[in-house]
Amino acid sequence: MTGTRRKRAVGAWPQRPWGQLAWLSAGRAGGLPGVRTRRLARAWELVSGLTKRLFLTSPYRMRHNEGMPKVFDYLLLGGGTSCAYAAVQIRSLDSNGTIALLGEESEPPYDRPPFTKYFLWNDEKNIDDFHSKDESFYPQNQIELLLGKRAVSIDRSAKTIRTEGGESFQYGKLLYALGSEPRRLSIPGGDGAWVLRTAEDSARIRRHASSGASAILIGAGYLGAELACALVGRGCSVTLIEAGQRAWPLFPSETVSKSITDELQAKGVRLVAGASVTQIENGRTVFTEDGQRFEGDFIVAGIGAFPRTELAKASGLSVRKGVLASAQLYTEDLDVFVAGDVVEFPDSNLGEQYRAEHHLHAKATAEHAGRGMAGEVAEFREPPVFFSDVGDLSMNLIGYPERAARTWSLKNDDPSIVTEVYAFEDGRAAGLIDLRQDWKAQEPLLEVMKSLILSRADLRRVEDLLSRPGFDLASLSEFAGAE
């Protein structure tokens, strides 16, 4: 009849191709033999899945459903080093899942260590020379970069991230990897001191660090020491002010700390130790508690950092020193994983909670979390590794020397080399610190100590060997394997 909708009889052959596939795979062809087959069912799954994916991710959907969140199977929050390395692992295990990296910086993920040294040494180097992955990696692997977007909230019940610009993004699995925020000087005029955290921070310093410029650096930790040597190498006059009595005042090896202090002074850095900064004027003048005054063209403060846990805490996730995670690096919300500077987890090597801030630790935890997000969940057991390059010296540290109860200083033929082996109270291998110019010679030592830590080797059994002059630590690889 005219004006009425025609109804198809039950069991009739559908007119549209996708309807025909559904009809066949559902076994509605009047009992014809072989119609309801696995092949047809699989064909229907593929077609419907493809149609759904094209619809959900098409420009048409985004244009005609304004205000609706864009949906990703994996959303990596932070946009930095951790996100890049997590994305690699996710894609290696899940070739079809949608992945996006969301971060507030305008640059794709980059490795941070070069920006306190290599980038500053060479004006010909660009920021993209230190990107974690080549720019072609993301489009080739269908990974979307959501750059220049600051996340302001996480709604875990709706599995949605909201940005400062009012955009919303929905996730299946979330990686929380917001990293750390530099500490600022809480003194009069403290906002006149720059900080160094991002590539753009480093680029600003490089623009002002022309030959003959004078710089005042506050804090002689990892960052301050590396930056001081880099600026001296550019021809700058550098004053490095430290409240402690030497460079790297909190470092677990006093011997290494003293060697770093000597290296800084040998390179021409003016180290002012035991001085607390009380005031800054006009971003150029520094006053200390003992009455000293220092003038410079610019000031940089490197006094540590704190993990960016505020969004996690506001979303209801548990936070202590960092965002609390399991040994598998997921939170109490099984769809939220954590990596990098912010993750605090039960470390079975240490026997207690652990959190660390360093590039290699961020990379290792991110790779592990990425595999977990894609379904390969396992305990994270990698001992932390740290490195620092100050002048001509390379320092490598693995494990937990700061928690050790026993130390052996190996007697090297070269007195400039410092190698220290650490053990816990029960004799188990705790870690290694090595300082020398040849960084390549440090790699096998790190591998041996990693094996000793993971095998829970009792170093008391080789105490005599560790005390022998010229003992080769690499020879303990068999001992580690025997444990």
XYZ file of C-alpha atoms in Angstrom:
483
model
C 0.000 0.000 0.000
C 1.059 3.522 -0.730
C 2.370 5.386 2.306
C 3.222 2.266 4.298
C 6.679 0.768 4.853
C 7.092 -2.525 3.057
C 8.140 -5.344 5.363
C 10.398 -8.170 4.236
C 9.050 -11.602 4.997
C 10.916 -13.555 7.626
C 13.544 -15.735 5.944
C 13.482 -13.737 2.707
C 16.744 -12.929 0.883
C 18.055 -9.435 1.882
C 18.674 -6.945 -0.918
C 21.915 -5.370 0.425
C 25.278 -7.195 0.342
C 26.062 -6.783 4.015
C 22.581 -7.982 4.878
C 23.121 -11.026 2.689
C 26.330 -11.863 4.543
C 24.608 -11.487 7.916
C 21.674 -13.602 6.724
C 23.917 -16.388 5.514
C 26.230 -16.396 8.548
C 23.194 -16.539 10.840
C 21.993 -19.723 9.110
C 18.718 -18.311 7.737
C 18.898 -19.828 4.254
C 16.120 -22.285 4.869
C 18.327 -25.024 6.187
C 20.464 -25.288 3.059
C 23.405 -27.591 3.801
C 26.734 -25.963 4.589
C 25.438 -22.375 4.697
C 26.239 -21.684 8.356
C 29.946 -22.244 8.022
C 32.893 -20.895 9.917
C 34.174 -19.276 6.745
C 31.006 -17.214 6.328
C 30.921 -16.303 10.005
C 34.519 -15.155 9.818
C 33.776 -13.139 6.661
C 30.962 -11.377 8.465
C 33.235 -10.577 11.425
C 35.866 -9.082 9.128
C 33.407 -6.987 7.138
C 31.545 -5.696 10.192
C 34.815 -4.963 12.004
C 36.188 -3.057 9.012
C 32.990 -1.100 8.609
C 32.977 -0.189 12.293
C 36.640 0.919 12.209
C 36.152 3.054 9.098
C 33.079 4.693 10.589
C 34.580 5.384 14.006
C 37.797 6.902 12.669
C 36.556 8.644 9.523
C 36.662 12.431 9.041
C 32.902 12.176 8.396
C 32.302 10.930 11.916
C 34.507 13.632 13.416
C 32.758 16.357 11.402
C 29.217 15.197 12.089
C 29.581 14.176 15.734
C 31.222 17.230 17.202
C 31.662 17.066 20.954
C 31.933 13.285 21.029
C 35.288 11.956 22.274
C 37.624 10.329 19.807
C 38.180 6.714 20.809
C 41.511 4.874 20.985
C 42.309 1.354 22.093
C 45.521 2.670 23.682
C 46.005 6.243 24.870
C 49.507 7.150 26.065
C 49.366 10.195 28.308
C 52.456 12.387 28.595
C 53.772 12.383 25.059
C 57.405 11.893 26.105
C 60.063 9.196 26.043
C 57.955 6.636 27.884
C 55.077 6.998 25.453
C 57.278 6.445 22.399
C 58.829 3.245 23.716
C 55.499 1.932 25.017
C 53.960 2.507 21.581
C 56.679 0.395 19.942
C 55.901 -2.557 22.189
C 52.135 -2.231 21.838
C 52.352 -2.207 18.056
C 54.676 -5.219 18.062
C 51.974 -7.239 19.850
C 48.809 -5.635 18.467
C 48.956 -4.744 14.794
C 45.391 -3.411 14.589
C 44.673 -1.525 17.822
C 44.360 2.250 17.577
C 47.132 4.127 19.431
C 47.517 7.811 20.285
C 50.157 9.789 22.194
C 48.814 12.837 24.016
C 51.181 15.488 25.385
C 51.461 19.207 25.987
C 54.765 19.750 24.168
C 54.738 20.568 20.465
C 57.571 18.129 19.728
C 57.132 14.392 19.162
C 58.776 12.255 21.885
C 62.502 12.876 22.285
C 65.287 11.542 24.492
C 66.064 14.081 27.214
C 69.714 13.364 28.189
C 71.270 15.123 25.141
C 69.688 18.426 26.114
C 72.010 18.933 29.082
C 75.119 18.258 26.993
C 75.302 17.169 23.302
C 72.642 19.564 22.037
C 74.340 22.444 23.859
C 77.785 21.610 22.528
C 76.840 21.758 18.864
C 74.839 24.589 17.289
C 74.317 22.468 14.175
C 72.199 19.985 16.122
C 68.425 20.397 15.975
C 65.810 19.128 18.394
C 64.597 16.546 15.882
C 68.081 14.982 15.846
C 67.189 13.560 19.251
C 63.641 12.388 18.611
C 63.044 8.966 20.158
C 61.770 7.698 16.823
C 62.116 8.866 13.240
C 59.196 11.038 12.126
C 58.082 8.333 9.688
C 57.626 5.795 12.500
C 54.276 7.167 13.670
C 52.369 7.289 10.359
C 53.887 3.984 9.230
C 52.569 2.342 12.400
C 49.218 4.167 12.444
C 50.052 5.982 15.668
C 48.387 9.357 16.119
C 50.283 12.237 17.745
C 48.062 14.578 19.766
C 50.640 17.277 20.493
C 50.283 20.621 22.239
C 47.369 19.358 24.323
C 47.498 19.616 28.113
C 45.384 17.043 29.942
C 43.403 18.492 32.841
C 41.319 15.546 34.037
C 40.881 11.797 33.871
C 37.402 10.308 34.210
C 38.113 6.640 34.868
C 34.460 5.610 34.950
C 33.961 7.021 31.445
C 37.545 6.123 30.456
C 37.994 9.651 29.129
C 40.776 12.272 29.167
C 39.779 15.939 28.920
C 42.218 18.614 27.757
C 42.659 22.279 28.576
C 41.216 23.119 25.165
C 37.982 21.270 25.925
C 38.674 18.178 23.807
C 37.898 14.688 25.074
C 39.584 11.398 24.204
C 38.332 7.984 25.214
C 40.595 5.006 25.839
C 40.502 1.269 26.228
C 43.878 1.128 28.004
C 45.660 4.191 29.420
C 49.368 4.717 30.078
C 49.963 7.393 32.726
C 53.462 8.737 31.992
C 53.435 12.441 32.795
C 57.026 12.473 34.061
C 58.410 15.068 36.457
C 58.182 18.803 36.991
C 61.311 20.839 37.868
C 61.382 22.288 41.361
C 61.390 26.075 41.471
C 63.278 28.277 43.879
C 60.957 29.453 46.660
C 62.987 32.586 47.464
C 62.532 36.260 46.615
C 63.122 36.638 42.883
C 63.241 32.850 42.433
C 61.123 33.052 39.291
C 64.059 34.842 37.655
C 65.942 31.543 37.461
C 65.286 29.357 34.445
C 64.810 25.604 34.691
C 65.898 22.903 32.267
C 63.386 20.160 31.575
C 62.269 20.414 27.963
C 64.062 20.659 24.642
C 62.812 24.220 24.309
C 64.333 25.067 27.719
C 67.673 23.830 26.390
C 67.251 25.764 23.131
C 66.690 28.989 25.100
C 69.853 28.414 27.118
C 71.827 27.747 23.938
C 70.604 30.985 22.358
C 71.915 32.978 25.330
C 75.099 30.982 25.904
C 77.350 32.677 23.409
C 81.111 32.671 23.906
C 81.988 35.130 26.657
C 78.563 34.991 28.316
C 78.412 34.369 32.056
C 76.076 31.827 33.612
C 75.121 31.156 37.233
C 73.900 27.633 37.937
C 72.231 26.721 41.210
C 72.521 23.077 42.256
C 75.435 20.749 41.458
C 73.533 17.499 40.975
C 73.383 15.504 37.735
C 71.813 18.325 35.729
C 73.893 21.170 37.143
C 77.216 19.367 36.673
C 76.471 18.292 33.097
C 75.161 21.728 32.142
C 78.177 23.466 33.694
C 80.622 21.466 31.558
C 78.525 21.982 28.433
C 78.449 25.768 28.916
C 82.183 25.964 29.635
C 82.665 24.073 26.393
C 80.772 26.865 24.603
C 83.157 29.448 26.001
C 80.930 30.657 28.823
C 82.083 31.678 32.275
C 80.232 29.395 34.717
C 79.644 29.740 38.456
C 78.070 26.648 40.021
C 76.566 27.196 43.480
C 75.869 24.186 45.707
C 74.492 24.102 49.249
C 76.382 20.880 49.958
C 80.118 20.539 50.413
C 80.846 19.105 46.953
C 79.253 18.308 43.600
C 76.728 15.466 43.621
C 76.360 15.834 47.401
C 73.657 13.141 47.706
C 75.421 10.566 45.535
C 76.010 7.221 47.310
C 79.735 7.154 46.452
C 81.746 9.925 48.078
C 84.778 8.898 46.021
C 82.906 9.407 42.762
C 81.430 12.660 44.036
C 84.904 13.999 44.749
C 86.117 12.917 41.297
C 83.227 14.804 39.686
C 84.099 17.875 41.771
C 87.713 17.681 40.567
C 86.602 17.269 36.940
C 84.369 20.342 37.093
C 87.152 22.468 38.492
C 89.646 21.096 35.966
C 87.302 22.158 33.144
C 87.180 25.723 34.479
C 83.888 25.698 36.376
C 83.894 27.930 39.458
C 82.324 25.707 42.111
C 80.997 27.533 45.167
C 80.202 24.798 47.710
C 78.475 25.170 51.075
C 76.515 28.245 49.918
C 72.718 28.588 50.129
C 71.027 31.007 47.730
C 68.653 33.411 49.489
C 67.645 35.934 46.826
C 67.748 36.698 43.094
C 67.429 40.168 41.590
C 66.382 40.910 38.000
C 67.219 37.397 36.845
C 70.914 38.299 36.873
C 72.153 38.707 40.463
C 72.357 35.962 43.095
C 72.803 36.482 46.839
C 73.828 33.742 49.267
C 73.240 33.283 52.964
C 76.893 33.963 53.813
C 76.814 37.366 52.080
C 78.301 36.513 48.698
C 76.980 38.120 45.505
C 77.262 36.778 41.961
C 76.420 38.445 38.643
C 75.550 36.601 35.409
C 73.831 37.019 32.063
C 71.363 34.277 32.992
C 70.596 31.923 35.881
C 69.522 28.280 35.756
C 68.289 26.335 38.783
C 68.726 22.568 38.859
C 67.469 21.629 42.311
C 65.571 18.450 41.538
C 62.096 17.532 40.362
C 58.861 16.046 41.639
C 56.590 13.503 39.896
C 53.463 14.821 38.225
C 50.891 12.786 40.108
C 48.115 15.369 40.494
C 45.856 14.065 37.695
C 46.200 10.506 38.952
C 45.318 11.559 42.474
C 42.330 13.607 41.310
C 41.041 10.584 39.379
C 41.066 8.467 42.537
C 44.233 6.482 41.892
C 46.472 5.776 44.887
C 49.474 8.083 45.184
C 52.383 8.092 47.619
C 55.831 9.148 46.385
C 54.554 8.248 42.922
C 51.465 6.669 41.405
C 51.143 3.280 43.075
C 51.260 0.321 40.716
C 51.576 -3.426 40.979
C 54.772 -5.318 40.146
C 53.225 -5.651 36.675
C 52.965 -1.822 36.454
C 49.167 -1.563 36.363
C 47.206 0.341 39.004
C 44.163 -0.716 41.027
C 42.319 0.206 37.826
C 43.403 -2.667 35.574
C 43.025 -0.495 32.461
C 45.528 2.103 33.708
C 49.268 1.393 33.556
C 52.086 3.647 34.810
C 55.667 4.184 33.616
C 58.619 6.532 33.957
C 59.348 8.994 36.738
C 55.844 8.721 38.206
C 55.582 4.968 38.779
C 56.061 3.558 42.282
C 55.938 -0.227 42.461
C 57.000 -3.187 44.657
C 60.512 -4.049 43.482
C 61.263 -7.712 44.157
C 65.022 -7.115 43.810
C 64.851 -4.575 46.600
C 62.055 -6.069 48.662
C 60.218 -2.758 49.031
C 58.517 0.050 47.109
C 60.672 1.840 44.541
C 60.551 4.919 42.306
C 63.301 6.419 40.152
C 63.844 9.361 37.804
C 66.083 8.619 34.842
C 65.862 8.165 31.094
C 66.789 4.467 31.022
C 64.361 3.620 33.827
C 61.602 5.467 31.974
C 62.400 3.512 28.808
C 62.486 0.133 30.576
C 59.252 0.621 32.537
C 57.479 1.991 29.447
C 58.436 -0.958 27.277
C 57.256 -3.330 29.979
C 53.988 -1.452 30.530
C 53.369 -1.327 26.778
C 53.636 -5.099 26.528
C 51.297 -5.432 29.499
C 48.713 -3.139 27.933
C 48.730 -5.333 24.829
C 48.142 -8.452 26.922
C 51.640 -9.659 27.780
C 51.445 -9.015 31.528
C 54.452 -9.964 33.678
C 56.382 -8.794 36.715
C 58.851 -5.960 36.096
C 62.266 -7.013 37.449
C 64.796 -4.862 35.575
C 67.303 -3.240 37.968
C 67.479 0.534 37.409
C 70.386 1.922 35.367
C 71.624 5.527 35.538
C 74.323 7.323 33.591
C 75.858 10.774 33.549
C 78.590 12.403 31.448
C 80.522 15.206 33.115
C 83.421 16.598 31.122
C 85.530 13.635 30.014
C 84.088 11.283 32.628
C 81.343 8.690 32.199
C 79.496 7.456 35.276
C 77.285 4.379 35.158
C 75.247 3.035 38.040
C 73.090 -0.069 38.188
C 70.944 -1.308 41.039
C 70.503 0.134 44.511
C 73.825 1.347 45.983
C 71.954 3.859 48.159
C 70.264 0.947 49.997
C 73.429 -1.168 50.397
C 75.111 -2.196 53.647
C 78.481 -3.271 52.260
C 80.875 -1.794 49.664
C 83.962 -3.147 47.907
C 86.223 -0.686 46.059
C 88.005 -2.595 43.319
C 91.718 -1.860 42.944
C 92.287 -0.798 39.329
C 95.649 -0.325 37.644
C 94.452 3.106 36.504
C 93.912 5.294 39.602
C 91.481 7.539 37.704
C 89.024 4.638 37.411
C 86.575 4.118 40.264
C 84.670 0.824 40.478
C 82.549 0.070 43.538
C 80.486 -3.070 44.174
C 77.603 -3.034 46.653
C 75.733 -5.687 48.655
C 72.657 -5.717 50.868
C 72.751 -6.693 54.533
C 72.207 -10.356 53.649
C 75.109 -10.357 51.154
C 72.954 -10.232 48.003
C 74.337 -8.153 45.131
C 72.859 -4.660 45.380
C 74.600 -2.735 42.611
C 77.623 -1.203 40.944
C 79.029 2.279 40.343
C 81.753 2.798 37.757
C 83.495 6.023 36.748
C 85.996 6.281 33.883
C 86.505 7.921 30.497
C 85.845 4.830 28.375
C 82.080 4.297 28.558
C 82.245 1.262 26.289
C 84.261 -0.605 28.925
C 81.378 -0.085 31.370
C 78.758 -2.004 29.401
C 80.005 -5.540 30.205
C 80.282 -4.590 33.886
C 76.646 -3.510 33.920
C 75.554 -6.773 32.325
C 77.429 -8.846 34.903
C 75.982 -6.885 37.813
C 72.476 -7.153 36.354
C 72.866 -10.950 36.323
C 74.188 -10.934 39.884
C 71.235 -8.868 41.117
C 68.591 -10.917 39.315
C 70.115 -14.214 40.476
C 70.306 -12.892 44.046
C 73.998 -13.833 44.165
C 75.638 -13.771 47.598
C 78.768 -11.648 47.151
C 80.203 -12.783 50.464
C 81.175 -15.979 48.659
C 83.549 -14.017 46.395
C 84.711 -11.430 48.925
C 88.355 -12.495 48.565
C 88.185 -12.021 44.787
C 86.654 -8.556 45.089
C 89.569 -7.512 47.328
C 92.310 -8.653 44.918
C 94.241 -5.954 42.997
C 93.377 -5.972 39.313
C 90.384 -8.314 39.731
C 88.220 -8.442 36.589
C 84.592 -8.056 37.628
C 83.433 -9.478 34.294
C 84.764 -12.876 35.402
C 81.843 -13.124 37.849
C 79.429 -13.840 34.981
C 79.806 -17.591 35.589
C 79.174 -17.069 39.295
C 75.971 -15.220 38.485
C 74.808 -18.030 36.216
C 75.544 -20.614 38.878
C 73.233 -19.001 41.383
